[in-house]
XYZ file of C-alpha atoms in Angstrom:
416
model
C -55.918 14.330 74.501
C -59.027 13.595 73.184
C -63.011 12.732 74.723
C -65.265 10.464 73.370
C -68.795 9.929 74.111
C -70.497 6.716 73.087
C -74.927 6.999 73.721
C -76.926 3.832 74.666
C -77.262 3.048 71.604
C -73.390 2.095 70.918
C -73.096 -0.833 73.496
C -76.891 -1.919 73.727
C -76.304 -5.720 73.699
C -73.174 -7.809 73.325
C -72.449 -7.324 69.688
C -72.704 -2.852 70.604
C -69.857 -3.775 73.487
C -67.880 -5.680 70.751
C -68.115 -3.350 67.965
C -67.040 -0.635 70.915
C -63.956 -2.365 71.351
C -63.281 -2.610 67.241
C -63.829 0.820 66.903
C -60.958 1.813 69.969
C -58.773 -0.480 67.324
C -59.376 0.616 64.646
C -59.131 4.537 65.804
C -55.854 3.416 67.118
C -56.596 5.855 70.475
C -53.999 6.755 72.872
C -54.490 9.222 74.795
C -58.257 9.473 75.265
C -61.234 9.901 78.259
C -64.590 7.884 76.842
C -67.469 8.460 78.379
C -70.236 5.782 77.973
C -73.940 6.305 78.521
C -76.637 3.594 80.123
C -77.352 0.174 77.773
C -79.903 0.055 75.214
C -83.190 1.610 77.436
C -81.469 0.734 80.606
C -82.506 4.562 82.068
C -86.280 4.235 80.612
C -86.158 0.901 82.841
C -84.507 2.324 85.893
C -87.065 5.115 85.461
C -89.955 2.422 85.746
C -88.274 0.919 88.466
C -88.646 4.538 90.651
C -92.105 4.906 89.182
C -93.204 1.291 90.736
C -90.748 2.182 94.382
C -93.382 4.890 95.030
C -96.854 2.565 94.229
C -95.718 -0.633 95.099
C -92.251 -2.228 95.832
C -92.913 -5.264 95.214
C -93.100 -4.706 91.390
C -90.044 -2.308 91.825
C -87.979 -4.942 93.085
C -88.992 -7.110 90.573
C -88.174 -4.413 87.473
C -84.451 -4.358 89.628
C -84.670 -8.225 88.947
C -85.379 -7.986 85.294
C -82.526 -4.883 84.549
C -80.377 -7.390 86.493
C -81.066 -10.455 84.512
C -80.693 -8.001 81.205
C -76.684 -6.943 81.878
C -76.214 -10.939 82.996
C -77.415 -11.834 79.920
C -74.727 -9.813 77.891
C -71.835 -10.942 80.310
C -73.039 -14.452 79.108
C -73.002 -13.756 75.234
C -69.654 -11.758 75.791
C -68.382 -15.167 76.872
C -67.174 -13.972 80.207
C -66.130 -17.012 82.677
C -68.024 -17.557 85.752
C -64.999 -16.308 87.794
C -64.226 -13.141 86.305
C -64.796 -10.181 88.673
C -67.634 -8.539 86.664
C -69.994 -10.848 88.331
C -69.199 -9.486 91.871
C -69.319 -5.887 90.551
C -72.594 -6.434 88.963
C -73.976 -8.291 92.090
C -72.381 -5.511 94.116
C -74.243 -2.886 92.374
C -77.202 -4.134 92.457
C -77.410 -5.465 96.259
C -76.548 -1.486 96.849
C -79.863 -0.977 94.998
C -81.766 -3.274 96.842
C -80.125 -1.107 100.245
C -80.878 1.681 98.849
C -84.513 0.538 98.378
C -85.163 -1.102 101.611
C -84.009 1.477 103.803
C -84.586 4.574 102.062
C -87.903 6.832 103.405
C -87.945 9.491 101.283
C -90.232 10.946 99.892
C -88.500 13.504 97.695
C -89.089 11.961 93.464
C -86.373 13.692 91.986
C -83.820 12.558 95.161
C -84.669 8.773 94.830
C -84.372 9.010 91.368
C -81.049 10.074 90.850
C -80.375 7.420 93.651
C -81.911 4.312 91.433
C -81.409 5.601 87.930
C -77.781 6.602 87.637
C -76.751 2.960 88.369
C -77.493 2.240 84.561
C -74.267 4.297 83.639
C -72.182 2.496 86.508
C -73.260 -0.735 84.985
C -72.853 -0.308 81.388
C -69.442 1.101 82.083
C -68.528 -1.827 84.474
C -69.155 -4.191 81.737
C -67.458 -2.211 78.874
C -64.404 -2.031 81.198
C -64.113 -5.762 82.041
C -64.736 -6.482 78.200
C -61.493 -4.661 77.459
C -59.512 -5.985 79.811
C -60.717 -9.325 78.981
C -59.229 -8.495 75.319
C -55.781 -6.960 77.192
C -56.903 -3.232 76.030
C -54.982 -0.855 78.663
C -57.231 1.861 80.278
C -58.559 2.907 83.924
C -62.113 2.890 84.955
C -63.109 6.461 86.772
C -66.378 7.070 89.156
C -67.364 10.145 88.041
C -68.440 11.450 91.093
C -65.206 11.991 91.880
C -64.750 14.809 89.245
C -68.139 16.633 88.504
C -69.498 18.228 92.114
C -72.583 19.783 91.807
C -75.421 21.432 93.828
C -78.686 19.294 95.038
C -81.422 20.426 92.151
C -81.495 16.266 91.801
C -82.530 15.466 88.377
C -80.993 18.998 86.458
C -78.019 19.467 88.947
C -76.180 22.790 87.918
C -72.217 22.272 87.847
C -69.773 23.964 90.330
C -67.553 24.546 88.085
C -64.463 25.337 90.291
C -64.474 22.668 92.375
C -64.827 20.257 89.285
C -62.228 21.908 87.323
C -59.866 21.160 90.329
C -61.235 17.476 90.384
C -60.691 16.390 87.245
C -57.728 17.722 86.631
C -56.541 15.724 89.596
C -58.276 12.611 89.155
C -57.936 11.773 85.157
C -54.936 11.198 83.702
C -53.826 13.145 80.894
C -52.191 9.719 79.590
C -54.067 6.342 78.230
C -57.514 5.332 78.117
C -59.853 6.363 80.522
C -63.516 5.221 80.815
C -65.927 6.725 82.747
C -69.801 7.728 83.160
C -72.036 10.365 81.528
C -75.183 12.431 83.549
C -73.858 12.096 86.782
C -72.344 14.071 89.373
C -72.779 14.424 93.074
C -73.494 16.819 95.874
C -71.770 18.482 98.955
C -72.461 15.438 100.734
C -71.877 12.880 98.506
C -74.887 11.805 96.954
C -75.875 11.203 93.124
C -77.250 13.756 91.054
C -78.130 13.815 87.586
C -77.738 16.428 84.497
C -80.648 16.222 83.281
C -82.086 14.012 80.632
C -79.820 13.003 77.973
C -76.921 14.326 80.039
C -73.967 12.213 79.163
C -73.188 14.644 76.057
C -72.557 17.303 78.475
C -70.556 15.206 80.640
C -67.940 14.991 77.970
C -68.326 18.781 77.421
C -67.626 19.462 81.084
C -64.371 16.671 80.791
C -63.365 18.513 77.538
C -63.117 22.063 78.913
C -61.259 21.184 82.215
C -58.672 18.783 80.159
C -58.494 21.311 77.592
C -58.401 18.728 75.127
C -58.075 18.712 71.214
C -61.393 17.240 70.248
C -64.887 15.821 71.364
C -66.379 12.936 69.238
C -69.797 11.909 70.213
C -70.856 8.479 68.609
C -74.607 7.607 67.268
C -76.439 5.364 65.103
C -76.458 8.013 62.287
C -73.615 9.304 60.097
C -73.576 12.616 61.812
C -76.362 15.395 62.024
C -79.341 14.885 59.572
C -81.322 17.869 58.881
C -84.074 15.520 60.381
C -84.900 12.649 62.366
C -84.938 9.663 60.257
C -87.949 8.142 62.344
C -90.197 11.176 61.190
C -89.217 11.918 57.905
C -88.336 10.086 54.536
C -85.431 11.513 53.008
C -82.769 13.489 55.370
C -79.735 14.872 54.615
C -76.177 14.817 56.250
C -75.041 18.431 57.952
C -71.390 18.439 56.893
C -70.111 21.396 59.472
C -71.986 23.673 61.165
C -71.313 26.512 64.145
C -71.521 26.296 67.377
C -74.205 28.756 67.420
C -76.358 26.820 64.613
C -75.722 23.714 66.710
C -77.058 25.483 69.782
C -79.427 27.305 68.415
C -80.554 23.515 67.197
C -80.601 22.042 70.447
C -82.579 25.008 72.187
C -85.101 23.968 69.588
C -84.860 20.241 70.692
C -82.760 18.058 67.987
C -81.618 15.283 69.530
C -78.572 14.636 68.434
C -76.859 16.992 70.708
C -77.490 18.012 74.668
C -78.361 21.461 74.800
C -75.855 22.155 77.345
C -72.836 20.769 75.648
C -71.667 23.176 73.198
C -71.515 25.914 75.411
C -68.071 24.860 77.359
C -66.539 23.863 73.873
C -67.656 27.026 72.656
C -65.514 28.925 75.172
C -62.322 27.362 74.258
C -63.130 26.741 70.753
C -63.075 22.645 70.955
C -64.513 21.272 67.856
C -67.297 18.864 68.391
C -67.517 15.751 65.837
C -70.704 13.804 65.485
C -69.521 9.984 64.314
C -71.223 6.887 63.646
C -70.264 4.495 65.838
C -71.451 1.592 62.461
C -68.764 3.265 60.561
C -66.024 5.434 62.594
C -64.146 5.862 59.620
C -66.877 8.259 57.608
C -66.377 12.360 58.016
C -69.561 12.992 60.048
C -70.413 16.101 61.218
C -67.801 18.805 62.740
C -69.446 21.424 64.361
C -66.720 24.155 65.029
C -65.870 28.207 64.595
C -67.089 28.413 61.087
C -70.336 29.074 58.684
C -73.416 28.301 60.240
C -74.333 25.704 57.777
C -72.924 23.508 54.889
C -74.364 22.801 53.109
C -77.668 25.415 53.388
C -80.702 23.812 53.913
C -83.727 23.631 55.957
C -83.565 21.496 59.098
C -86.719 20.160 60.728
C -86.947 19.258 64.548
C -89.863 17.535 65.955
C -90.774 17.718 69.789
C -94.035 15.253 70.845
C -96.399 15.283 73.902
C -96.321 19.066 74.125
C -98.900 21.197 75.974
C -100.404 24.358 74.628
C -101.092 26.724 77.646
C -103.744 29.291 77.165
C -103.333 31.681 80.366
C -106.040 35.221 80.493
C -107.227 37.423 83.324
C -110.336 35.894 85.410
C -111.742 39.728 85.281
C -110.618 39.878 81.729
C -107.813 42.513 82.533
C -104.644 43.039 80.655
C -101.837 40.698 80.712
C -99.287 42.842 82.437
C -95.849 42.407 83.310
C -96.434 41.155 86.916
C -99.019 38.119 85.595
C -96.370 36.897 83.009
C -93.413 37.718 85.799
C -95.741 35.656 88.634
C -96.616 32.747 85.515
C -93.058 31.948 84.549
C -92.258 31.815 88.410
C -94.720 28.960 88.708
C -93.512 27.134 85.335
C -89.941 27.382 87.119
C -91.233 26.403 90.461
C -92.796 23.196 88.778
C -89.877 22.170 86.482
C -91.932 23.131 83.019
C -89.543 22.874 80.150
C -91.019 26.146 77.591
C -90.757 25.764 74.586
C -92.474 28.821 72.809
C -94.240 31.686 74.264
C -96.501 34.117 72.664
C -98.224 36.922 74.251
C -101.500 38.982 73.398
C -103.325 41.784 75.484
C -105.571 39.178 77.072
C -103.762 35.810 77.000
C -100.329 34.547 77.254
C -99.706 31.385 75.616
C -97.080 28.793 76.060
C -95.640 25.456 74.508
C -94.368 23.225 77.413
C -93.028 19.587 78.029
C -94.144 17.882 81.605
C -90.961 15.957 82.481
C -91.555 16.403 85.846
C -94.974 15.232 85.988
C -95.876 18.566 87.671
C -98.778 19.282 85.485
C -101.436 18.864 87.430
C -99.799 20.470 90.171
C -99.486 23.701 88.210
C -102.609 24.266 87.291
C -104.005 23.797 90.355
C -101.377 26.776 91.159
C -102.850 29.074 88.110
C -106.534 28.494 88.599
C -107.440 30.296 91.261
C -105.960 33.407 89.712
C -106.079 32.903 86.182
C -107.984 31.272 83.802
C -106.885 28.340 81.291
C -107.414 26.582 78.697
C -104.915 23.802 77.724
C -104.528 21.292 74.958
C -102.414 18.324 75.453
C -100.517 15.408 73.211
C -99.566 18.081 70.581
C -96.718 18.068 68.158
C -94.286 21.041 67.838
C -92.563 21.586 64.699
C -89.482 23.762 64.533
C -87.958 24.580 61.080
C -84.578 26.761 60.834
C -83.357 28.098 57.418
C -87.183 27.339 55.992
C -88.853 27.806 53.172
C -92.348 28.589 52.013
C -92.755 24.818 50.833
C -91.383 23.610 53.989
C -94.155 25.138 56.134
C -97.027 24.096 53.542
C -95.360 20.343 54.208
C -95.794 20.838 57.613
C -99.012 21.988 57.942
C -100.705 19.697 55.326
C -103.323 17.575 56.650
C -102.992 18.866 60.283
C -104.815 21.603 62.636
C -102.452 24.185 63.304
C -103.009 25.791 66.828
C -100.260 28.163 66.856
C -97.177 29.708 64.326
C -95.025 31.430 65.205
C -91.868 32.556 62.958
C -88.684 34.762 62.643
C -86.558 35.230 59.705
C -84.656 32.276 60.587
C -87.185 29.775 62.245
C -90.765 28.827 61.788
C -92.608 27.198 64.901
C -95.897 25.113 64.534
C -98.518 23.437 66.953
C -99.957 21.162 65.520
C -102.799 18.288 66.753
């Protein structure tokens, strides 16, 4: 058995759903669980859509309207008739939205978001599912709720690994096609949670461990992992194979390409992880596996925007000690701050963050009265691994550099 994993990207419109069908052919799959992420920017618009349910519902309900009028649009250029059941699914998700909205009265962000903005995965998989069986390609569709239970952190729910082990490997069938969702789970009591942003990578990680299956393929608009983003730089370079420690060691520094979380459970029963283009199946890509870190050897750049450079020192100009930076990263945990590099003098403590949450504010006003700081926001980070002295000059060119920081593998830059 085999997963696959196919991003937004893959089935953003009518001709993505298509060419996800052709590539099933022309793989010739058999025995195979695909997990299938949100449409296009369907999560950045369900993400709008909680953002407007807490200022003013009226706008809210009329985002709901516009996601809805997006998927009907691709049912129409899919050619589906009139009668075919994907219209009453769609309606049916969306009139639980509108429930969901008009009775819920929580207050609780991260709880009505996982509530509003998983439906993007429900929908996109819907519509994939009634595309192929439209075309007479055998598979089951799979709520996967049923399989992954996790605890109630909504938004970066932490997998109960047991119980889901048990779950899947009663609910999916180690035969045929199966499609399901990616970033979702659900509670003790039944309700939604999320994996975190960009989740749906580990979602087939978590599949792939419990099935213990042969081989994970993820599928993106690139021909595998560059040594670079293509949006940020001019010439890249394809990453033939690489370890699973390179590849995490890459996503703790923020590439893209790959969840953070993902490699982890492969890792563990050595499951070799093969970044595809969904444009072109057919090319080699990327296997990341047991092997050298890196063929072939070269530097690899990752780029991380709308950082925030904390400055943290002693009101009575004291030490940093032990208990501040213990009591600081307590707060930065407490308010969901994603760190990104730390460096610490005998009068400040300094740290690289990313406000997902929106819980800036909210932690300063935390620090302040005990601390003082300085902060600079809207920064770039720059993380090079397997650098050279040329790569850092290219960096730093032209730019103020706030902060380096480097280690015989990796070189770190803030840069405004």
């Amino acid at each position: 058995m085999e997963v696959f994993k196919f991003g937004g990207a893959s089935v953003k419109d009518a001709k993505g759903v298509r060419n996800f069908l052709s590539v099933l052919q022309s793989l010739e799959v058999k025995d195979v669980l695909i997990v299938i992420s949100a449409m296009g920017k369907m999560t950045n618009a369900f993400e709008n859509i909680v953002r407007n349910f807490f200022k003013s519902k009226d706008k809210a309900l009329k985002n709901l309207e516009d996601a809805k009028l997006f998927h009907l649009r691709i049912l129409e250029d899919l050619e589906f008739s009139k009668a075919d059941q994907i219209y009453t699914e769609i309606d049916t998700i969306f009139s639980e939205l509108e429930a969901f909205m008009s009775v819920n009265n929580s207050t609780d962000y991260d709880y009505v978001y996982d509530q509003i903005v998983g439906h993007g995965e429900f929908l996109s998989t819907r519509i994939c599912s009634a595309f192929l069986r439209l075309n007479s390609f055998d598979h089951q569709w799979l709520d996967v709720r049923k399989c992954i239970k996790t605890n109630s952190d909504f938004r970066r729910a932490r997998v109960n690994w047991e119980a889901t082990d048990k779950l899947i490997k009663d609910n999916v069938a180690i035969e045929g096609i199966t499609i399901t969702q990616g970033f979702l789970g659900s509670d003790n009591f039944g309700r939604t949670t999320t994996l975190g942003r960009e989740g749906s990578d580990y979602s087939a990680g978590i599949f792939a461990y419990c099935l213990d299956v042969k081989e994970v393929s993820i599928f993106k608009d690139v021909p595998g992992v560059l040594n670079a983003d293509p949006r940020e730089f001019d010439r890249t370079r394809l990453i033939e194979r690489m370890s699973y420690k390179e590849a995490i060691e890459m996503a703790f520094y923020g590439a893209s390409v790959i969840h953070p979380k993902t490699l982890q459970p492969l890792q563990r029963k050595d499951i070799p992880l093969k970044v595809r283009s969904f444009l072109d199946p057919r090319l080699t890509g990327t296997l990341i596996h047991n092997g050298e870190d890196i063929v072939p050897r070269m530097p690899c750049f990752i780029v991380k925007k709308e950082q925030i450079l904390i400055s943290i020192s002693d009101r009575e100009f004291h030490f940093v000690m032990e208990e501040d930076i213990s009591d600081i990263f307590g707060l930065l945990h407490q308010f969901k701050m994603k760190v990104n590099l730390i460096q610490n003098s005998a009068l400040n403590f300094s740290v690289c963050v990313e406000n997902n949450f929106n819980n800036f504010s909210a932690l300063l006003k935390a620090l302040e009265p005990k601390y003082k700081v300085k902060y600079n926001e809207g920064l770039t980070l720059y993380t090079i691994r397997h650098f050279a002295e040329r790569d850092i000059r290219g960096i730093e060119l032209n730019r103020e550099v706030l902060l380096k920081q480097r280690s015989r593998e990796a070189v770190q830059v803030i840069v405004k």
